[in-house]
Amino acid sequence: MTKHEQARLLSGLVVSALALAPLTGMAADEPKAKPVETAPAPQPQAQTPREPRIGGPGIEQERHFDKIAAGRWTGPKLPDGQPDVQGHWSNTIANHNNFTDPQGGIPNDPAPNRRAKGPREERAPSRVSDPGDGQVPFQPWAAEKVKEFQVGFHNPTQPEYIEPLARCAPGGVPKSLYWHGYEISQYPGYVVFQFNSGTRIIHLDGKPHLPENIKLWNGDSRGHWEGNTLVVDVTNHNGKALFGRSGEFISENGHIQERYTFSNDGARYVYEATLTDPTVYTRPFTVTIPARKWTAKDKPNGWHFEVEPANYVGKAPLKEPVLDRYERVCAENNGGFGLVAAEQGKK
């Protein structure tokens, strides 16, 4: 290589080096790429059983309650002399659900509620207070029909396996007292229960029961007051109503004697009823259901207290809200109800 060629080669290398220098510097000044951070894989967590909600917005409420002694009424009275017990009421231990284990789920449910409810002795007592085992003393054929309903309830293949209230039929006695909330209104000679499945009128005028051939979902109720206790005699059942969502029933031959004993502050009452029906039961038995009054201070929850507050009447504001019950619209289906209807031969 001549000296002239060597000079040209050296010059080219210098130019190339100068040309690459800025690029090299830019690359050196770029921030180093951070390593990609990946979220840790979620780890399975242990399921913590939830305790039943007490006093909350759900179905469960109290697990225990006190009886109220029958005696003189010292609370406010209406002009016709009745104890004033008007207002919105609901039972206190659980709505819907199992009749003899109110916080225990539906019997024979193939997909039972998995929420832990604790030992039986920590849940609300059976609504059957006598006999002591808390069970309805069904005759064997009737017990089999109830179990058949419980199995069919979850996969109904017959119309009678669908709970009547789900088909807009009235709840019957005493189911309406533990289904959802209800309102008690009073008029001279009457006490009126307004349920979300209809109304029930208790006559206080001393007139006799309806003729035997007239049958009603809620029966025919005739009552009177004994101090703080409303005493009611119920006959004329239609034999289609189920008094338990779990299938318990009474026939057209049934007879119910009720006692609603109110506390004198008007905040609570305890319902006791003796059900007699030799067609279905081996002996009379007693049902006990506690209830309390709900007011505008309580938050509506859709289970025990189904209202909406009205702050105006027309354009006039109210000093205190007026509670309106929600109106439910149903299309009645009057066919295929009842367990007794399929057992005519057993009567």
PDB file of C-alpha atoms in Angstrom, residues 91 94-99 127 174-180 182 242-246 248 289:
ATOM      1  CA  ASN A  91     -91.648 -11.795  62.575  1.00  0.00           C
ATOM      2  CA  ALA A  94     -86.451 -15.506  59.936  1.00  0.00           C
ATOM      3  CA  ASN A  95     -88.690 -15.130  56.917  1.00  0.00           C
ATOM      4  CA  HIS A  96     -89.604 -17.796  54.345  1.00  0.00           C
ATOM      5  CA  ASN A  97     -87.505 -20.850  54.821  1.00  0.00           C
ATOM      6  CA  ASN A  98     -87.862 -23.959  56.871  1.00  0.00           C
ATOM      7  CA  PHE A  99     -90.901 -24.097  59.174  1.00  0.00           C
ATOM      8  CA  ARG A 127     -91.947 -22.530  65.083  1.00  0.00           C
ATOM      9  CA  PRO A 174    -100.067 -18.848  59.713  1.00  0.00           C
ATOM     10  CA  LYS A 175     -97.547 -18.577  56.856  1.00  0.00           C
ATOM     11  CA  SER A 176     -98.399 -14.962  56.040  1.00  0.00           C
ATOM     12  CA  LEU A 177     -97.131 -13.988  59.494  1.00  0.00           C
ATOM     13  CA  TYR A 178     -93.564 -15.060  58.711  1.00  0.00           C
ATOM     14  CA  TRP A 179     -93.308 -14.579  54.939  1.00  0.00           C
ATOM     15  CA  HIS A 180     -92.621 -10.874  54.542  1.00  0.00           C
ATOM     16  CA  TYR A 182     -97.316  -6.850  56.716  1.00  0.00           C
ATOM     17  CA  LEU A 242     -99.264 -24.545  52.672  1.00  0.00           C
ATOM     18  CA  PHE A 243     -98.388 -22.981  55.999  1.00  0.00           C
ATOM     19  CA  GLY A 244     -94.728 -23.890  55.536  1.00  0.00           C
ATOM     20  CA  ARG A 245     -92.589 -23.236  52.487  1.00  0.00           C
ATOM     21  CA  SER A 246     -91.255 -26.676  53.272  1.00  0.00           C
ATOM     22  CA  GLU A 248     -96.565 -28.322  55.794  1.00  0.00           C
ATOM     23  CA  ILE A 289     -94.053 -16.806  66.072  1.00  0.00           C
TER      24      ILE A 289
END
